[in-house]
Structures are given as C-alpha cells and as structure tokens.
C-alpha cells in the first residue's frame, strides 16, 4: 500500500499485537545471525513452514508486469484479511471471475486463518506484507527487517494450512536491497504497484474508479485494500471497474515471478 499516516488508528493496534510477536521471538541474537550483509549469501529463515531446500529463490527486482501480457491487469488487495471486508471483496471477485493477489499482514492472518484459507481455496495468491505494516521498515535494522518478513511468512503459511506467500510487498513501498534479497531468497518476489487507487482515503467510489481509468496506462498492477477501515467504497469500486476493464479488452492475471 502507499505510504501514509493519516486516519490509520487500526495500525496502532496491529503494531501493539506485533510487539508481542517480536518479544516472543528468540531475539536479536537469532535475527542478527540471519541478517548478514547484503553483499554475502542470502540469509535463510529458521521460522519457515517448509525446509529451506524446497524453497526456490526468485528475482530480487520489484515486479509490476502481469503474466497475461500487454493487456493484463493485476488486482492486488492489501492489509487484510479482515472479517468484514475480505469476504465482500471475495464475493465481488468471484462474481466477475477475477483472481487477485492478497498482501496480508501477519497479525491479521494469524487472527483470521479461516479467511486466509478462503482466499487460497478461491484460487487467489498470497503475499507477505510484513508482521505489523511498519512503513518505516526501510529505516530500521536488517535484524528488524528479517523479523518482520520471516515471521509474517511463517504466520501466513501457518494460517493458510501450508500455502506459502509467493510475493513480498513492503509496507508503503519501504523496500531495501536487503529486504528484497531476503524475500527473494525465500521464494517471494518483491511486488510493487503502478496504480495507487487511494481507496484508503475513502475519496468516493467514483473517484477510485476514475483513478484506475486515468492511471492504468502507467502499468498493470492496481492497489486496493480490504482492511484498515471502512472499505465499502473499495468493494463498490471493484464491482464497477472489473466488468468495465473486461469490456475494454483487459484480462486479469498475476504478477510475474
């Protein structure tokens, strides 16, 4: 999601929950050991749901392109899952036969494993969006970045019943060379966006749709949210924009890996 701070009290709760996760971790000694220099070999996660040997590294570059080619569009949904809004988003996606990538916050996935499983069962893909959605991650230590990425990977994988996230999206786009390399070493392609719908600001359904139509020429990856506040405008905007894009000859896919 885009970097922003206003009206986001929900994240204070998430950060509080995440603090407990951090304190329960083995602490700086373990994470520091994992957080080697970016110039060395890629660090390995000790908290992975699967052995490191089965994880295939992917490219470290931030991806935007769609696997459907020039007319492809990638729908990405950030910050959930949320018990009120995620089911509504899933309903709209199912109505129009669209698959999306859900960038989940670790504490949210841990709190709502049933929703994570619903997302997977519907054929959507998972993305690691860190443990606590700290948009200043790029200013923090490598040990902290490791904790945020690897703990979230573990939490999402456990909540899904063993399906690992395929992408990593830094909160607010706060990527670093280290975080990209770490995520890629865990098989999670760093994921960017081209169209920030600003739906988190609740500008109105029509404004969200207009933003998509105006900015889609910038690239195929669209950013929406299913948590962090009232997402009724997002749900309605998706209901309008998905059939409209289909009518214009676009096809929906996933970010390339």
XYZ file of C-alpha atoms in Angstrom:
257
model
C 0.000 0.000 0.000
C 1.053 3.605 -0.381
C 2.955 5.274 2.406
C 0.591 7.316 4.501
C -0.159 8.007 8.146
C -3.456 9.865 8.488
C -6.535 8.156 9.920
C -4.829 4.821 10.446
C -5.570 4.070 14.107
C -6.053 0.428 13.139
C -2.321 0.131 12.611
C -1.628 1.177 16.174
C -3.494 -1.945 17.259
C -1.585 -4.052 14.751
C 1.731 -2.664 15.916
C 0.795 -3.445 19.508
C -0.037 -7.018 18.605
C 3.153 -7.315 16.601
C 5.234 -6.179 19.558
C 4.185 -9.339 21.359
C 5.355 -11.373 18.389
C 8.707 -9.612 18.435
C 9.187 -10.131 22.157
C 8.380 -13.802 21.812
C 10.929 -14.245 19.048
C 14.300 -15.590 20.023
C 15.519 -12.035 19.886
C 18.387 -10.147 18.434
C 20.855 -13.000 18.678
C 18.904 -15.197 16.248
C 17.791 -12.475 13.889
C 21.203 -10.825 13.853
C 22.713 -14.148 12.891
C 20.287 -14.350 9.983
C 20.722 -10.740 8.965
C 24.057 -10.975 7.192
C 25.454 -8.332 4.891
C 23.602 -7.827 1.630
C 26.868 -8.448 -0.108
C 27.059 -12.001 1.252
C 24.955 -15.069 0.676
C 21.181 -14.766 1.021
C 20.042 -15.413 4.630
C 17.941 -18.460 5.420
C 14.797 -18.385 7.542
C 14.679 -20.585 10.632
C 10.935 -19.967 11.020
C 9.844 -21.230 7.598
C 6.904 -23.616 7.441
C 8.867 -25.755 4.990
C 12.540 -26.757 4.778
C 14.742 -24.237 3.020
C 15.691 -26.906 0.474
C 12.209 -26.801 -1.072
C 12.182 -23.024 -1.471
C 13.172 -21.820 -4.922
C 14.715 -18.340 -4.943
C 13.232 -15.767 -7.313
C 14.425 -12.496 -8.809
C 15.165 -9.643 -6.393
C 13.832 -6.912 -8.677
C 10.467 -5.348 -7.869
C 7.860 -6.755 -10.223
C 4.969 -4.872 -11.809
C 4.296 -6.814 -15.018
C 1.355 -9.165 -15.492
C 1.629 -12.790 -16.530
C -1.183 -12.054 -19.012
C 0.980 -9.803 -21.149
C 0.307 -6.357 -22.550
C -3.437 -6.396 -21.809
C -3.021 -7.988 -18.409
C -4.155 -6.365 -15.161
C -3.090 -7.463 -11.683
C -5.554 -6.824 -8.864
C -3.745 -6.639 -5.519
C -5.518 -6.330 -2.170
C -3.589 -5.121 0.886
C -3.686 -5.147 4.689
C -6.149 -7.938 5.459
C -7.614 -10.301 5.948
C -10.499 -8.528 7.643
C -13.641 -10.358 8.813
C -15.994 -7.689 7.449
C -14.400 -6.623 4.170
C -12.391 -9.579 2.881
C -15.499 -11.764 2.356
C -17.157 -8.926 0.430
C -14.096 -8.474 -1.772
C -14.002 -12.215 -2.375
C -17.671 -12.152 -3.373
C -17.068 -9.441 -5.983
C -14.008 -11.205 -7.388
C -15.967 -14.449 -7.635
C -18.889 -12.664 -9.306
C -16.668 -11.489 -12.160
C -14.326 -14.469 -12.301
C -11.244 -12.470 -11.302
C -8.241 -13.772 -9.387
C -6.224 -11.424 -7.205
C -3.126 -11.272 -5.028
C -3.817 -10.687 -1.332
C -0.974 -8.955 0.505
C -1.602 -9.972 4.097
C -0.368 -8.510 7.356
C 0.983 -11.288 9.563
C -1.033 -10.461 12.664
C -4.230 -10.264 10.615
C -3.555 -13.643 9.009
C -2.865 -15.165 12.403
C -6.113 -13.730 13.790
C -8.248 -14.887 10.852
C -6.878 -18.158 9.481
C -10.309 -19.141 8.143
C -10.221 -16.145 5.799
C -6.700 -16.951 4.638
C -7.881 -20.437 3.746
C -10.887 -18.988 1.889
C -8.590 -16.790 -0.176
C -6.427 -19.769 -1.115
C -9.419 -22.030 -1.818
C -10.787 -19.432 -4.259
C -7.581 -19.589 -6.317
C -6.043 -16.303 -5.267
C -2.377 -15.843 -4.386
C -0.784 -14.810 -1.099
C 1.732 -12.056 -0.491
C 3.755 -11.288 2.644
C 3.017 -7.710 3.758
C 5.135 -7.878 6.936
C 4.084 -8.593 10.518
C 2.915 -5.140 11.572
C 2.776 -2.902 8.497
C 5.599 -0.621 9.577
C 6.044 1.893 6.747
C 9.416 2.930 8.194
C 10.943 -0.530 7.769
C 13.495 0.851 5.352
C 14.904 2.950 8.207
C 15.241 0.000 10.582
C 17.981 -2.565 11.115
C 18.401 -5.662 8.988
C 17.546 -7.749 12.060
C 14.209 -5.945 12.348
C 13.500 -6.318 8.637
C 14.214 -10.054 8.935
C 11.806 -10.406 11.842
C 9.046 -8.575 10.001
C 9.403 -10.541 6.764
C 10.171 -14.020 8.087
C 7.671 -14.003 10.944
C 4.954 -12.840 8.551
C 5.900 -15.586 6.107
C 5.554 -18.137 8.890
C 2.267 -16.686 10.188
C 0.636 -16.549 6.742
C 1.842 -20.029 5.812
C 0.506 -21.495 9.046
C -2.828 -19.681 8.704
C -3.246 -20.917 5.121
C -2.684 -24.523 6.067
C 0.735 -24.717 4.443
C 0.461 -22.499 1.344
C 3.383 -20.102 1.252
C 3.218 -16.479 0.087
C 4.535 -16.020 -3.440
C 5.347 -12.313 -3.150
C 6.588 -9.753 -0.650
C 5.243 -6.202 -0.658
C 6.977 -3.771 1.676
C 4.548 -1.599 3.668
C 4.348 1.781 1.990
C 6.873 0.586 -0.584
C 9.612 0.679 2.071
C 11.866 -1.795 0.292
C 15.586 -2.024 0.873
C 18.193 -4.009 -1.065
C 18.421 -6.277 1.971
C 14.673 -6.880 2.315
C 14.348 -7.608 -1.402
C 17.201 -10.082 -1.294
C 15.838 -11.778 1.809
C 12.327 -12.104 0.403
C 13.606 -13.379 -2.944
C 15.740 -15.980 -1.174
C 12.514 -17.260 0.410
C 10.783 -17.537 -2.972
C 8.793 -14.311 -2.543
C 9.110 -11.903 -5.477
C 9.202 -8.246 -4.368
C 5.919 -6.746 -5.531
C 5.282 -3.116 -6.412
C 2.294 -1.318 -7.875
C 1.539 1.087 -10.723
C -1.885 2.417 -9.775
C -2.479 3.560 -6.200
C -6.258 3.908 -6.029
C -6.036 5.904 -2.761
C -9.036 3.921 -1.576
C -7.689 4.065 1.988
C -8.561 7.773 1.957
C -12.191 6.953 1.090
C -12.382 9.559 -1.682
C -15.659 8.122 -3.001
C -16.396 5.169 -5.254
C -16.407 7.259 -8.429
C -13.048 8.812 -7.539
C -11.485 5.370 -7.065
C -12.798 4.218 -10.444
C -11.594 7.421 -12.115
C -8.114 6.963 -10.653
C -7.901 3.461 -12.108
C -9.016 4.616 -15.553
C -6.636 7.571 -15.542
C -3.548 5.777 -14.260
C -3.855 2.306 -15.792
C -1.636 3.374 -18.734
C 1.165 3.680 -16.123
C 1.196 -0.086 -15.652
C -0.893 -3.139 -14.844
C -0.696 -3.587 -11.073
C -3.588 -1.987 -9.159
C -3.536 -1.403 -5.409
C -6.698 -1.789 -3.288
C -7.306 -2.514 0.409
C -9.573 -4.894 2.304
C -8.692 -3.734 5.829
C -7.650 -0.704 7.852
C -11.088 0.910 7.980
C -14.373 1.144 6.128
C -13.784 -0.457 2.717
C -17.331 -0.199 1.330
C -16.093 2.217 -1.361
C -13.431 -0.284 -2.387
C -15.984 -3.069 -2.712
C -18.278 -0.928 -4.862
C -15.390 0.395 -6.953
C -14.300 -3.158 -7.727
C -17.875 -4.017 -8.658
C -17.801 -1.218 -11.230
C -14.248 -1.388 -12.539
C -13.865 -5.144 -13.068
C -16.577 -5.542 -15.744
C -15.587 -2.225 -17.308
C -11.985 -3.359 -17.770
C -13.187 -6.652 -19.228
C -15.321 -4.759 -21.734
C -12.214 -2.782 -22.729
C -10.352 -5.976 -23.562
C -8.234 -6.340 -20.435
C -7.618 -9.736 -18.859
C -6.837 -10.374 -15.208
C -3.739 -12.193 -14.114
C -0.997 -12.347 -11.500
C 2.312 -10.510 -11.212
C 5.075 -12.400 -12.960
C 7.558 -14.281 -10.817
